[in-house]
Tab-separated table of C-alpha atoms in Angstrom:
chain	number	residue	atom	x	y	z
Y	195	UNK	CA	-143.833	-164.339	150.456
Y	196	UNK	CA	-142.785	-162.017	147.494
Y	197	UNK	CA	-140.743	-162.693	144.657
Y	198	UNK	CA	-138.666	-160.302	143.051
Y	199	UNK	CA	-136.494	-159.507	140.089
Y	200	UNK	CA	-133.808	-157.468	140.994
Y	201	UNK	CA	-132.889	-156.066	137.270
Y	202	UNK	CA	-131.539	-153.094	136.511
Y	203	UNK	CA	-131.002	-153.203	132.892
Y	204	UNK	CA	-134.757	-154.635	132.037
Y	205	UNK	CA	-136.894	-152.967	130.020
Y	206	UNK	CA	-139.555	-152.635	132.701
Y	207	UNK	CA	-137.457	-153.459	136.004
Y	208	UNK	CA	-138.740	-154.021	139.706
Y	209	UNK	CA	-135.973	-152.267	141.333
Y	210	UNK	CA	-136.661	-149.073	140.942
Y	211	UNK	CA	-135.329	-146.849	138.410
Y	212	UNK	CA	-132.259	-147.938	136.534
Y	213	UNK	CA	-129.961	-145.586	138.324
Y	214	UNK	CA	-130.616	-147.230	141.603
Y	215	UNK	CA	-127.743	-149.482	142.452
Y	216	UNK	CA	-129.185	-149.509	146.385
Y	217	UNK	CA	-130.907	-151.918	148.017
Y	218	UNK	CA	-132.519	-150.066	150.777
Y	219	UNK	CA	-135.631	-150.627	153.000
Y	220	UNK	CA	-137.423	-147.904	151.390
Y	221	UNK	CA	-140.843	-147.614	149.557
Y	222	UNK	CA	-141.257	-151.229	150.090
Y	223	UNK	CA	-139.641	-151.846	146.320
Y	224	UNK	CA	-137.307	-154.393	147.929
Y	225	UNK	CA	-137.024	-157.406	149.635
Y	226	UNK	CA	-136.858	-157.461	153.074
Y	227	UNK	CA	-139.153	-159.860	154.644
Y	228	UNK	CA	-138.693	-163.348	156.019
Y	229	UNK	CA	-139.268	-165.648	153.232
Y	230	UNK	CA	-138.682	-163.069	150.148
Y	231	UNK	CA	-137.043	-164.037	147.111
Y	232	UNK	CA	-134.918	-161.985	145.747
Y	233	UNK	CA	-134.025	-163.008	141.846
Y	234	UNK	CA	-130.922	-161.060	140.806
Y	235	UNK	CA	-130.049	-162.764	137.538
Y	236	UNK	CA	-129.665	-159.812	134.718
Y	237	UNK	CA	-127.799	-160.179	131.294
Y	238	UNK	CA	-125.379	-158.091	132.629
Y	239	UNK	CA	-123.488	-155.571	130.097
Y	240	UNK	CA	-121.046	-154.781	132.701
Y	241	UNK	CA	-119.676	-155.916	136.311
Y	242	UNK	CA	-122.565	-154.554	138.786
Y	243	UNK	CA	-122.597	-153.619	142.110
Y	244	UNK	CA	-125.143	-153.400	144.995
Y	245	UNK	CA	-125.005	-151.365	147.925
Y	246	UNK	CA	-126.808	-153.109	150.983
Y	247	UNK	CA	-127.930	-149.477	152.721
Y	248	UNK	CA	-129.505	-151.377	155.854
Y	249	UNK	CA	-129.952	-155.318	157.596
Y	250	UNK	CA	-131.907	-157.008	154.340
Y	251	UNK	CA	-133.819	-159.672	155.411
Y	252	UNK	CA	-134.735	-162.563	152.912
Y	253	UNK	CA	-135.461	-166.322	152.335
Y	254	UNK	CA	-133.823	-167.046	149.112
Y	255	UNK	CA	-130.954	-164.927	146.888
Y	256	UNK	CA	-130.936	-166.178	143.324
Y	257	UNK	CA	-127.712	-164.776	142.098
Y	258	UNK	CA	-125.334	-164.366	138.801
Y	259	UNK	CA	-125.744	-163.307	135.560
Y	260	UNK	CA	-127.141	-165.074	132.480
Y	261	UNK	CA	-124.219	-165.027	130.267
Y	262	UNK	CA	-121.073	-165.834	131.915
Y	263	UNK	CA	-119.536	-162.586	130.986
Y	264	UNK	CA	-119.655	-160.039	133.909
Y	265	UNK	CA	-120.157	-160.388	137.628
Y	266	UNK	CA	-122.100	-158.901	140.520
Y	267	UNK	CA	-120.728	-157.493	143.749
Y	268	UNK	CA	-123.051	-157.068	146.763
Y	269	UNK	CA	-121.284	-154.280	148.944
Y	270	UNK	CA	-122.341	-153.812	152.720
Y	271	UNK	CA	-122.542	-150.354	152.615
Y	272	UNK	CA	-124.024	-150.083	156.128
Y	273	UNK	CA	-125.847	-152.994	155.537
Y	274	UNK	CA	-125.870	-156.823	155.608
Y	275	UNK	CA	-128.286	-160.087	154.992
Y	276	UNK	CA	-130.375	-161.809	157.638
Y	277	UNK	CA	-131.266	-165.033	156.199
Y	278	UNK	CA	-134.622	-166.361	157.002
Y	279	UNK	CA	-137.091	-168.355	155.099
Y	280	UNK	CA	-140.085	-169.009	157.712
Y	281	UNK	CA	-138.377	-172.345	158.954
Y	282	UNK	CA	-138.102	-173.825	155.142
Y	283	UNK	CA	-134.202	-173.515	155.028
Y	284	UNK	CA	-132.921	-170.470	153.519
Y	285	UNK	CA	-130.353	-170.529	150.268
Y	286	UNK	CA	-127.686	-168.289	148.521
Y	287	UNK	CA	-127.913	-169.991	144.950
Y	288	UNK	CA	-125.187	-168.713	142.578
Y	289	UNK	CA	-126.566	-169.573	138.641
Y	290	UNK	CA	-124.409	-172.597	136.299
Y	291	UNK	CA	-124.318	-168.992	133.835
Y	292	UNK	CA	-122.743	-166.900	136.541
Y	293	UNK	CA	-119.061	-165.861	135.841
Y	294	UNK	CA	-118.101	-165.750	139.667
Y	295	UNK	CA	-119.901	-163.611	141.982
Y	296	UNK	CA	-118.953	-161.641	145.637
Y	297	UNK	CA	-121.294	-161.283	148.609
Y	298	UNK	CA	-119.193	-158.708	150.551
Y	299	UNK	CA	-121.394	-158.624	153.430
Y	300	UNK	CA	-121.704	-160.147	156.815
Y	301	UNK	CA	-124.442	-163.021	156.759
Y	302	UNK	CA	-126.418	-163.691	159.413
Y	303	UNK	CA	-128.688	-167.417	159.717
Y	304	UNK	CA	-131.875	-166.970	161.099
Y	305	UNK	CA	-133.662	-169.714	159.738
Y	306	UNK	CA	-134.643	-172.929	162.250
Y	307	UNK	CA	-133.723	-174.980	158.745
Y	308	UNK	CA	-130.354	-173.436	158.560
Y	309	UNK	CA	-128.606	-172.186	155.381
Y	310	UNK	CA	-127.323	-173.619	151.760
Y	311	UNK	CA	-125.130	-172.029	149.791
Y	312	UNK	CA	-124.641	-173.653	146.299
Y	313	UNK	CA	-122.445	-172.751	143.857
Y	314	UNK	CA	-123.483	-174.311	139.839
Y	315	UNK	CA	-121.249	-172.144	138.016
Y	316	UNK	CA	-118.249	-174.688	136.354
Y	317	UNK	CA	-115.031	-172.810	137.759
Y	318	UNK	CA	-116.466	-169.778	138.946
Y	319	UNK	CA	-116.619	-169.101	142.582
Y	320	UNK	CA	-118.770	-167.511	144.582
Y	321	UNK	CA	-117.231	-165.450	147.072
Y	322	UNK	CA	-118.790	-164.049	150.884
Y	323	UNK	CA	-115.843	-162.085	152.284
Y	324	UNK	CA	-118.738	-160.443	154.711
Y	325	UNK	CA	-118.499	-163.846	156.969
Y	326	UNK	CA	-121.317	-165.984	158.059
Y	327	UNK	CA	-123.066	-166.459	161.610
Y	328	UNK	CA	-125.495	-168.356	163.275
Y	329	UNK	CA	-126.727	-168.456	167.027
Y	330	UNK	CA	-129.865	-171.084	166.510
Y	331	UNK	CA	-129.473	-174.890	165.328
Y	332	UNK	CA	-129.479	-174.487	161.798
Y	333	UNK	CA	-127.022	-176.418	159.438
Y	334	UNK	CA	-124.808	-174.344	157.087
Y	335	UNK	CA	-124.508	-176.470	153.996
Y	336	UNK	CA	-122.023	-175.192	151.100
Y	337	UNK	CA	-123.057	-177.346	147.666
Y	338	UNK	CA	-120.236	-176.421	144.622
Y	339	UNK	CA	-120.490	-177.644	141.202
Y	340	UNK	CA	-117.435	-180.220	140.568
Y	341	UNK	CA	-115.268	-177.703	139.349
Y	342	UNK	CA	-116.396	-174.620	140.668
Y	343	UNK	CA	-115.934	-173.561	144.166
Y	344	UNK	CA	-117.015	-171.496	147.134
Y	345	UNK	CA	-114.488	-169.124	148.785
Y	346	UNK	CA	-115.659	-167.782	153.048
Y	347	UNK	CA	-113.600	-165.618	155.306
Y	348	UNK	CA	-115.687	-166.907	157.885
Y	349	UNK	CA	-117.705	-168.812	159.535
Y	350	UNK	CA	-119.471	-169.168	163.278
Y	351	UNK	CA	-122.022	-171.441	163.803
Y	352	UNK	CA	-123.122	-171.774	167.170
Y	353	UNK	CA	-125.447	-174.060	169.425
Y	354	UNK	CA	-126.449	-177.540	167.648
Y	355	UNK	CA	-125.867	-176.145	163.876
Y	356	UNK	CA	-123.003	-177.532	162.097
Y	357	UNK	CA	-121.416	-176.785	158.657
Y	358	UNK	CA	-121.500	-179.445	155.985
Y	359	UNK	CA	-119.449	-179.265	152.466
Y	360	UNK	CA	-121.217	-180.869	149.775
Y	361	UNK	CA	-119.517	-181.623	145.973
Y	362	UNK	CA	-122.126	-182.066	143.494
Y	363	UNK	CA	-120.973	-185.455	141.731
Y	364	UNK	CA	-118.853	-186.731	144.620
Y	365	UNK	CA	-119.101	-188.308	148.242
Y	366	UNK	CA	-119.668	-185.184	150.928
Y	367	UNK	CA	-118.414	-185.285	154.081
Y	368	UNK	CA	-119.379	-183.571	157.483
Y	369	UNK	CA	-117.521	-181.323	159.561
């Protein structure tokens, strides 16, 4: 398993070179293995936006910026997210500092432990307009802060998974 920080306006950034706004498969700079973290959570100085230039495969996506002031958009470009944490569960976390992110990429679950996708920012959604899917018996869970929220386009889950909404504060409910 690999962590990394997806950051293009560090001073010393793991991405790649600042002008990289890809997130391909190449040189191994990436994640894009079952079980890789992927921490992209800059101080954004402007709205940002990732092109997905292939399937990305990863276990956890850390997501927003630390501010509340600008936003990221993840962009299939050709690509999408395969969701897999080595049985553990895998999550889509958006951060309580985010100010409302967009996943616009299909999702696919590949994870035996399913898929949570929690939303801590206070009236700031997270949106995945890409759709999600799963074939196995993962659980999709969707966990919003009281007040913020979690906007899909669409959802499949197949087999024995089933979808649960979760508000953090209140009574969930199954469905």
């Amino acid at each position: 398993t690999e962590i990394y920080t997806l950051s293009l306006h560090d001073a010393l950034p793991i991405w790649g070179d600042i002008t990289n706004t890809n997130w391909g498969n190449t040189g191994g700079l990436f994640p894009n293995l079952p079980g890789d973290i992927a921490n992209v959570t800059a101080n954004l100085t402007a709205g940002e936006t990732i092109n997905l230039d292939g399937p990305m495969t990863i276990g956890i996506l850390n997501l927003g910026d630390t501010d509340t002031t600008h936003s990221y958009l993840i962009a299939a470009n050709g690509g999408s997210f395969i969701f897999n944490n080595n049985g553990n569960g895998a999550q889509i976390n958006q951060a309580f500092t985010s100010r409302g992110d967009t996943i616009a990429a299909a999702i696919a679950i590949a994870d035996a432990g399913g898929l949570v996708i929690a939303n801590a920012a206070a009236g700031n959604a997270l949106t995945i307009s890409g759709g999600v899917t799963s074939s196995g018996a993962g659980n999709l869970v969707f966990q919003a802060n009281a007040s913020g929220g979690i906007a899909i386009m669409s959802v499949a889950v197949n087999n024995a998974g089933r979808s649960e909404e979760r508000r953090v504060g209140k009574e969930w409910r199954s469905r």
